[in-house]
Coordinates of C-alpha atoms and ligand atoms in Angstrom, one line a residue:
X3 CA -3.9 21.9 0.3
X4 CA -2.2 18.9 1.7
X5 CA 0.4 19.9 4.3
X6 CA 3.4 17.4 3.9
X7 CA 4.2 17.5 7.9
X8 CA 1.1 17.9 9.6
X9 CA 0.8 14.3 10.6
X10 CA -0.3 13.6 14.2
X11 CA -3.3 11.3 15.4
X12 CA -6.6 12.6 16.4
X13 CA -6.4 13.4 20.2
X14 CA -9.4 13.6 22.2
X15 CA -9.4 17.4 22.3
X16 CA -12.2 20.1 21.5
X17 CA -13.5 19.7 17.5
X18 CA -11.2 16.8 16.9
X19 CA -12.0 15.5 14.0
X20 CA -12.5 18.8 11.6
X21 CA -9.2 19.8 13.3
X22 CA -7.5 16.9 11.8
X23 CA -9.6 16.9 8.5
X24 CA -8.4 20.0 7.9
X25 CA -4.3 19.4 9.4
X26 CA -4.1 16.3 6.9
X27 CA -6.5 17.8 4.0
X28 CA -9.5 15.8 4.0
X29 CA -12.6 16.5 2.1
X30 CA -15.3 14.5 3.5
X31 CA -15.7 12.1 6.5
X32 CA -18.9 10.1 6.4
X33 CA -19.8 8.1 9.7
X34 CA -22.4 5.2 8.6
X35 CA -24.4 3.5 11.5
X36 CA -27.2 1.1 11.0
X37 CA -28.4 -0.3 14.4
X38 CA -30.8 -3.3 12.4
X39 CA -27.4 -5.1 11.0
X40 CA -25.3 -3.1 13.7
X41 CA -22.9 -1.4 11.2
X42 CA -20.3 1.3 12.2
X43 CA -18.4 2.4 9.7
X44 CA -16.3 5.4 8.2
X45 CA -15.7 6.4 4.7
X46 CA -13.1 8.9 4.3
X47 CA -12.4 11.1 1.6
X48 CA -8.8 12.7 1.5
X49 CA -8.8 14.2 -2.2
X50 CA -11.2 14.1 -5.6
X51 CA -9.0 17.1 -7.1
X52 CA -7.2 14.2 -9.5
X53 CA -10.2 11.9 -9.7
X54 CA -12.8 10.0 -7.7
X55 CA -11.1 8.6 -4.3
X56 CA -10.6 5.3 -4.6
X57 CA -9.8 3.0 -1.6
X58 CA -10.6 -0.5 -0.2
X59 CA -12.7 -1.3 3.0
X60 CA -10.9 -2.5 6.2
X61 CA -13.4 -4.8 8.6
X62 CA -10.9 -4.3 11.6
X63 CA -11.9 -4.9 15.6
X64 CA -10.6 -1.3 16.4
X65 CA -10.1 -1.2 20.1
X66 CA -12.1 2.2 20.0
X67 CA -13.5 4.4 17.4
X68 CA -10.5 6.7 17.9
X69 CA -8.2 4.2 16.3
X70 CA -10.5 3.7 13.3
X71 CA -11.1 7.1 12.4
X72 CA -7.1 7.3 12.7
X73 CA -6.8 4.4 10.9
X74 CA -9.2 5.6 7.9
X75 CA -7.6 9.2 7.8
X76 CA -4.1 8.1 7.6
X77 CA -5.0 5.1 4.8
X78 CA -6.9 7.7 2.5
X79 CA -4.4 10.0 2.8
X80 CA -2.2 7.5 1.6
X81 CA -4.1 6.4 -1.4
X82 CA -4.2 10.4 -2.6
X83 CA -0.4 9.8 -2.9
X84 CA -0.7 6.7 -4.1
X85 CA -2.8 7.4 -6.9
X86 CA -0.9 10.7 -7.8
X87 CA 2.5 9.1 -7.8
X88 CA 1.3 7.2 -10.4
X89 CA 0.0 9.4 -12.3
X90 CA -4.0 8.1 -12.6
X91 CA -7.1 10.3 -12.7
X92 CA -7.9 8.9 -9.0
X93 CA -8.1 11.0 -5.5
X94 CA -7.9 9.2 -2.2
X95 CA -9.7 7.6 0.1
X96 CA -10.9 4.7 2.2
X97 CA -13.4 2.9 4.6
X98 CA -13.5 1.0 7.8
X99 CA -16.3 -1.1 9.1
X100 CA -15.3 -1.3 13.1
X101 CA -15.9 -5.0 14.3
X102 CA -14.6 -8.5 14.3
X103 CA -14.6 -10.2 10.7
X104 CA -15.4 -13.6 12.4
X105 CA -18.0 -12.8 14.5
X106 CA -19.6 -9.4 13.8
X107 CA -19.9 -9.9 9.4
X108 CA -23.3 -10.2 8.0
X109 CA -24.4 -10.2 4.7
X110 CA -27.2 -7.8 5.5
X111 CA -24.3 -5.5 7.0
X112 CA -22.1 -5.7 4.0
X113 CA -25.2 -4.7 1.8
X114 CA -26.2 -1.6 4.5
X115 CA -22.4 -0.7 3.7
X116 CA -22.8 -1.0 0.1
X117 CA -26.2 1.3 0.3
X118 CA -23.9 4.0 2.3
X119 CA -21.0 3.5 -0.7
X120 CA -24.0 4.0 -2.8
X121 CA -25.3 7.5 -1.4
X122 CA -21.7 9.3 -2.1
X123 CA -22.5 9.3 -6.2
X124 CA -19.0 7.4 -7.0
X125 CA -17.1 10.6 -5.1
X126 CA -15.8 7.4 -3.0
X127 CA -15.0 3.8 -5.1
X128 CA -14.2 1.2 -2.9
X129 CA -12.3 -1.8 -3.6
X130 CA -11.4 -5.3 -1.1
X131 CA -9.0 -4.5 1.6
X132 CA -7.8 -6.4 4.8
X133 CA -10.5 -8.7 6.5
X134 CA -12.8 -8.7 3.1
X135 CA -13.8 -11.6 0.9
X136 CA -14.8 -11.8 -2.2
X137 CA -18.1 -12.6 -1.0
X138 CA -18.6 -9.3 0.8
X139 CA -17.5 -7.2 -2.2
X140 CA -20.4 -9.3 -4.3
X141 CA -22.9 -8.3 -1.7
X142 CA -21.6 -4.6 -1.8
X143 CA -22.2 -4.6 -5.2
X144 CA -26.0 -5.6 -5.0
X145 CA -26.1 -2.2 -3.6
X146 CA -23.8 0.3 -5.3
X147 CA -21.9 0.0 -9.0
X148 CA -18.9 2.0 -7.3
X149 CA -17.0 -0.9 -6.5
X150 CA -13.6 -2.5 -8.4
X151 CA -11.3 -4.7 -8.0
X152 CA -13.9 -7.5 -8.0
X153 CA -13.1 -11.2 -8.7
X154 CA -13.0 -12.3 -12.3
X155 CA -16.5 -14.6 -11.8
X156 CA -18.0 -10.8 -10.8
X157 CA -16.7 -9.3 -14.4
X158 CA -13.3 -8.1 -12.6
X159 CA -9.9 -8.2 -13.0
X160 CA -9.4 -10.4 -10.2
X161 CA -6.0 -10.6 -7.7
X162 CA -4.3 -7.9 -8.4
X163 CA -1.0 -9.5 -7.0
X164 CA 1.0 -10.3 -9.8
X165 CA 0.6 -6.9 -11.2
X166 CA 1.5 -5.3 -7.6
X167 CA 4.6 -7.7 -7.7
X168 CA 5.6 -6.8 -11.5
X169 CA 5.8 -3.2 -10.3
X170 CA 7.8 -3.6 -7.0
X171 CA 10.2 -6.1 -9.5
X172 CA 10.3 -2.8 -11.4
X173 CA 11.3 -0.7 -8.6
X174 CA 13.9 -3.1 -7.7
X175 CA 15.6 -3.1 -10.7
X176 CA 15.8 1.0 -10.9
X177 CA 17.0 1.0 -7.5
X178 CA 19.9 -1.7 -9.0
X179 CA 20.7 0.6 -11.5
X180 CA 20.8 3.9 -9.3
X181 CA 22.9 2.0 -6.7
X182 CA 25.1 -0.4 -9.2
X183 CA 24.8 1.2 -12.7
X184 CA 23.0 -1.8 -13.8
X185 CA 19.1 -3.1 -13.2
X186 CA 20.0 -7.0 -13.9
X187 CA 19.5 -9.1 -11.0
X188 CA 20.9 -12.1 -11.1
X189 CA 23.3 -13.6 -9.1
X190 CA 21.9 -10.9 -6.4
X191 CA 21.1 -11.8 -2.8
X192 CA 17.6 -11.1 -2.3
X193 CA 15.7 -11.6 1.1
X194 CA 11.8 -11.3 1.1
X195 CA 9.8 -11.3 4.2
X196 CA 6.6 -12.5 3.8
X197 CA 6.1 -15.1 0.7
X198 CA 2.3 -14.1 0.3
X199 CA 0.1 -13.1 -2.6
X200 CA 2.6 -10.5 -3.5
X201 CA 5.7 -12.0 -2.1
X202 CA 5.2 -15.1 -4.0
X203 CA 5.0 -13.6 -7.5
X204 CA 7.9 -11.1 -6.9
X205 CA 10.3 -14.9 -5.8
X206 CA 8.9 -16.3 -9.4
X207 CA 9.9 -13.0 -11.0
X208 CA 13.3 -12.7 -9.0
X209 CA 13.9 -16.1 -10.0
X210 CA 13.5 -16.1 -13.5
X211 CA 16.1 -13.5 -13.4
X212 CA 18.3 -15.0 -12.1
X213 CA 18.2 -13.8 -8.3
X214 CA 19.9 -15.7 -5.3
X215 CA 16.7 -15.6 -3.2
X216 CA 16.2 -15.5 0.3
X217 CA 12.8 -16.7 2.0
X218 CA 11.6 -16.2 5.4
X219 CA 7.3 -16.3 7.0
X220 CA 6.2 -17.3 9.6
X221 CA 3.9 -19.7 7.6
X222 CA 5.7 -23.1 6.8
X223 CA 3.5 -23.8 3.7
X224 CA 4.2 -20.7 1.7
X225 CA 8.1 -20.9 2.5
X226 CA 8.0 -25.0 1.2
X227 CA 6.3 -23.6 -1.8
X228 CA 8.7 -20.6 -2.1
X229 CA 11.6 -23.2 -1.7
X230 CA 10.4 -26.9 -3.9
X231 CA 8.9 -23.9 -7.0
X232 CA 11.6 -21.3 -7.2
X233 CA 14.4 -22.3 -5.5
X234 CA 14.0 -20.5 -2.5
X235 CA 16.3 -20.7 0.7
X236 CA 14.5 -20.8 3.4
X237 CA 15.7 -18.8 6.7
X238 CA 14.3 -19.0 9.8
X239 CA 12.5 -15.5 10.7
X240 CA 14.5 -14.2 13.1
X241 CA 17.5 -14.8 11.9
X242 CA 16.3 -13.0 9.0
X243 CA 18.0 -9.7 9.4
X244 CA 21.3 -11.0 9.8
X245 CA 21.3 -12.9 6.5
X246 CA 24.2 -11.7 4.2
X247 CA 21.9 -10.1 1.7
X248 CA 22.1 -7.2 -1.0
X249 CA 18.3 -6.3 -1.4
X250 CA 16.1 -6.6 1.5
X251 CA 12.0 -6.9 0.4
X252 CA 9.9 -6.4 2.5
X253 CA 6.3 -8.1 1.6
X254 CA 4.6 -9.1 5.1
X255 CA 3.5 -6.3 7.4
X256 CA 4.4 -2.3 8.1
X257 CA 6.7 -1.0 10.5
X258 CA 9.2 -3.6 9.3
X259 CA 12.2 -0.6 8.4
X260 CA 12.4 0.1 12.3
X261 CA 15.3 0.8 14.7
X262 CA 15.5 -2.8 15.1
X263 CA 16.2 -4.4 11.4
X264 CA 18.1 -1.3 11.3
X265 CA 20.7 -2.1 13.7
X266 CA 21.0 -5.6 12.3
X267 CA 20.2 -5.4 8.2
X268 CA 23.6 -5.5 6.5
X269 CA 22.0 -4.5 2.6
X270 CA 22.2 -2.2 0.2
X271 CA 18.6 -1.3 -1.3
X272 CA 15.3 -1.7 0.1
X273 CA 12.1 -2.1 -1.8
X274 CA 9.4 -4.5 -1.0
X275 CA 5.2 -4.6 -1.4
X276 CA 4.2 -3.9 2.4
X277 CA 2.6 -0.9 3.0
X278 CA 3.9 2.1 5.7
X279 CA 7.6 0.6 5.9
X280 CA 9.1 3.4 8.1
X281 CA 8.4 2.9 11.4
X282 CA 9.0 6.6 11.4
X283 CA 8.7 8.5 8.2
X284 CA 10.9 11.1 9.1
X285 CA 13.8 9.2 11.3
X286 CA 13.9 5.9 9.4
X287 CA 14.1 7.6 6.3
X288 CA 17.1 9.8 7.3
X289 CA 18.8 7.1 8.9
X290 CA 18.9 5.5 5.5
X291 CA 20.0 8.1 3.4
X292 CA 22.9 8.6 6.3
X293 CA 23.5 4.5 5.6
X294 CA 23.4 4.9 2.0
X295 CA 20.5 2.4 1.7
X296 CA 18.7 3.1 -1.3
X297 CA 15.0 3.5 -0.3
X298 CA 12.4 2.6 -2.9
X299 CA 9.3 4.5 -1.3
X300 CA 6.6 1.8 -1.0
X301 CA 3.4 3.7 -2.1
X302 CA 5.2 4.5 -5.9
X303 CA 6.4 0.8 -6.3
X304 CA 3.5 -1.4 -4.7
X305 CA 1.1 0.7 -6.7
X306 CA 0.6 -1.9 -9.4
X307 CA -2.1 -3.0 -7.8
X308 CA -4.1 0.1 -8.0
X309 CA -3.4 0.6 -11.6
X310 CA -5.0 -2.5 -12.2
X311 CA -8.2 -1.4 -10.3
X312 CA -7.9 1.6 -11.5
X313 CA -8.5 0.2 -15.6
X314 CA -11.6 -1.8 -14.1
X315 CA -13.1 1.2 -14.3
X316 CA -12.5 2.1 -18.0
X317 CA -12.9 -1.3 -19.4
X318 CA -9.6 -3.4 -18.4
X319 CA -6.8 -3.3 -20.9
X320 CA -4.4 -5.5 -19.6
X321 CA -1.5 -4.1 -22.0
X322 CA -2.5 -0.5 -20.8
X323 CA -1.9 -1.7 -17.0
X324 CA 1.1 -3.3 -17.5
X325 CA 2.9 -0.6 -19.3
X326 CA 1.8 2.0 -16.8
X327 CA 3.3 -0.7 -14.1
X328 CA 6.4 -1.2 -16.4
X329 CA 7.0 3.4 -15.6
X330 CA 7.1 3.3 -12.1
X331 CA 10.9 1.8 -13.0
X332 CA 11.2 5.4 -14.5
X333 CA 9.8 7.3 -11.7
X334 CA 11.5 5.5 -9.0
X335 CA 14.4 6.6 -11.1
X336 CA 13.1 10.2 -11.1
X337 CA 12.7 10.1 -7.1
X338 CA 16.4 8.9 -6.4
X339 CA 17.8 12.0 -8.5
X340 CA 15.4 14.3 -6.8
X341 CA 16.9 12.5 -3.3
X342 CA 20.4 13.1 -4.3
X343 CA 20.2 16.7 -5.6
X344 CA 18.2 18.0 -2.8
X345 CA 19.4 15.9 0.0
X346 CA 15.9 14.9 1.1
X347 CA 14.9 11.0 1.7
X348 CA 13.6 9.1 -1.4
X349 CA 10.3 9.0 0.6
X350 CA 9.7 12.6 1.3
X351 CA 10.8 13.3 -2.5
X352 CA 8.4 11.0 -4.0
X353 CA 5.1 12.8 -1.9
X354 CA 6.7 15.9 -2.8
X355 CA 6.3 15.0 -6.5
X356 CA 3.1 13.5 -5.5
X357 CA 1.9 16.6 -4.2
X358 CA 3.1 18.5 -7.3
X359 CA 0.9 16.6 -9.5
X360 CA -1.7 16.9 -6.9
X361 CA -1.8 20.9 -6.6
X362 CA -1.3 21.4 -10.8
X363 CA -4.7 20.0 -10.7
X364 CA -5.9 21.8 -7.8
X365 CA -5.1 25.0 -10.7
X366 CA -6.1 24.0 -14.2
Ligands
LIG408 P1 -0.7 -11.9 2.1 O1 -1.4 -11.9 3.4 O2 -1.1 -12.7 1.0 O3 0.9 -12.2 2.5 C1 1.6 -11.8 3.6 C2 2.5 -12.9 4.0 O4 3.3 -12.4 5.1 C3 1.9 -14.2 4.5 O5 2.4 -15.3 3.8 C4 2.1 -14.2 6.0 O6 2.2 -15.5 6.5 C5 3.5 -13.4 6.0 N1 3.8 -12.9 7.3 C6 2.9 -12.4 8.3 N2 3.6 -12.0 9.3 C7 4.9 -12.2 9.1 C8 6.1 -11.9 9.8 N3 6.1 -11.4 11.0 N4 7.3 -12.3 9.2 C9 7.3 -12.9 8.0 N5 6.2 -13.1 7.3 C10 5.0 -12.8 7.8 O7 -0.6 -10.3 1.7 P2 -0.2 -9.7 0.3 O8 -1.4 -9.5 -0.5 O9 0.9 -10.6 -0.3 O10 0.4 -8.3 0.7 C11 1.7 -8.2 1.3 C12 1.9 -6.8 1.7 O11 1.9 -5.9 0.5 C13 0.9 -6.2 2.7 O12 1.5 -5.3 3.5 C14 -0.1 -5.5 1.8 O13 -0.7 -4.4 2.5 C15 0.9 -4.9 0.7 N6 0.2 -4.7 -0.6 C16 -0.4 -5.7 -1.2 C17 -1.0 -5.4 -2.5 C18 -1.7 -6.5 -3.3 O14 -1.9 -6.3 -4.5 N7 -2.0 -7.6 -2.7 C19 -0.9 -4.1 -3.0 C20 -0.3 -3.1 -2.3 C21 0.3 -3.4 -1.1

């Protein structure tokens, strides 16, 4: 059973790492070392109770192995609720190669990887994630068929981006109607941070609709883009949080809901693609039910992306995944009426429903 509190890192004390498996409700931890291609890696799986955990790799230069096996824990976990929330026949988990992407990436290590995927029997699925290429996963693949989210020259479904942006467009608009009594957009002041893969597709979106849209990256390509394409205002990044806004999206890193943008964000609803918005679960998320600032909880409505992974694996249906990313307007709906009733933040309510779905399987 997954215990909704017990997060804390692994500290250097006696049986750490069971300890922790078993505070955060792990299944399996698998540590892979080759010394021929010099591979360290970890594979963790959080939950198969709904499904096969799926997850992508991370190829991260960890600063010890401390950090990666907190890193790895903490995204698995993640991708349990991930895949719950939104209601797929998926448990959670994920993989971290430790070592520089530039320096330290082999194609012979990226295979040795694969072979390891290979030996947990598709218990563990793994998909691209942060310092991956395209290249890797097609070198992973020599070596294990549990792989998805491949590029369409591979047989996949390719970037997942626009569908990740249709859903968190989706979450946006049921957080408009909870907070305004209607979902339409337009002539709404919208600021995304980070005009990405999955910041870029949410501005087209926003602006078909109609949205008064606010750009901001620290990368002067993607904002000219953002600006010349869809009509995008640019504003300089750290004038950012002062911007008169309504709906603030957040689409570059985590962390970005912190006691900082807090003190200076003047908006209404929040609901963006980045991963692990709250600085702090717990106190950001209270401090913004206390505001009044509707939360949409960023694993439900950046899960579009997994859904599209997730029909890879059946055959891809295109209509299928879009539909199922079209419902997580529904369920964000479901979470804010949980929120109010109970008093609880939209986040906690969403891994409590999450979890719900999660231990009705643990009994059938
Ligand atoms: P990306 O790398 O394509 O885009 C991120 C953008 O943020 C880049 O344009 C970058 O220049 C910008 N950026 C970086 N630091 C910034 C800063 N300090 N201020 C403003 N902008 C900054 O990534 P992506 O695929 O678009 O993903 C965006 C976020 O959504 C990530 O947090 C990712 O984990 C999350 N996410 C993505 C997907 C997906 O399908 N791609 C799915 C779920 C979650």
């Amino acid at each position: 059973m997954i215990k909704l509190n017990d997060i804390e890192d692994v500290k250097s004390s006696e049986n750490p790492i069971v300890r922790q498996m078993s505070l955060m409700g792990h299944e399996q931890v698998v540590f892979c070392q080759d010394q021929q291609t010099g591979l360290n890696a970890i594979i963790a799986i959080h939950s198969t109770v709904l499904g096969p955990a799926l997850g992508g790799t991370r190829m991260w230069n960890y600063s010890s192995e401390l950090e990666a096996l907190n890193d790895v824990l903490r995204l698995s976990r993640g991708m349990t609720f991930k895949a719950s929330i939104s209601g797929l026949a998926l448990g959670g988990g994920k993989a971290v190669i430790i070592g520089d992407a530039k320096r330290h990436k082999t194609d012979a290590l990226m295979r040795r990887f694969g072979a390891f995927v290979d030996t947990l029997n598709g218990h563990y699925i793994t998909a691209e994630d942060v310092g991956m290429t395209p290249h890797d996963m097609e070198m992973i693949r020599q070596e294990t068929s549990h792989v998805s989210g491949t590029p369409k020259s591979m047989g996949g479904s390719g970037d997942p981006s626009p569908v990740t942006a249709y859903g968190v467009f989706m979450g946006m608009k049921a957080s408009a109607k909870f907070k305004w009594g209607s979902d339409d957009l337009s002539g709404k002041k919208v600021l995304v941070e980070g005009v990405g893969h999955v910041g870029m597709n949410l501005v087209k979106l926003l602006s078909k609709e109609g949205a008064i849209i606010y750009c901001t990256d620290v990368n002067e390509e993607r904002l000219s883009i953002s600006s010349s394409e869809y009509g995008g205002i640019i504003i300089e990044n750290k004038l950012a949080y002062d911007t008169d806004i309504d709906i603030y999206a957040p689409c570059a890193l985590g962390a970005s809901v912190n006691d900082y943008s807090l003190s200076h964000l003047n908006c209404e609803i929040i609901a963006g693609a980045a991963n692990n918005q709250l600085g702090d679960e717990q106190r950001h998320g209270q401090i913004l039910l206390d505001k009044g600032i509707v939360y949409a909880p960023d694993f439900l409505i950046n899960a579009g992306g997994l859904v599209s992974v997730y029909s890879e694996l059946k055959g891809y249906d295109l209509d299928e995944v879009m539909s199922k990313t079209e419902n997580i307007y529904n369920t964000t709906l479901e979470i804010y009426r949980k929120s109010e009733v109970e008093g609880i933040t939209t986040h906690l309510a969403a891994k409590q429903i999450a979890q719900a779905r999660i231990d009705r399987g643990l009994s059938e």
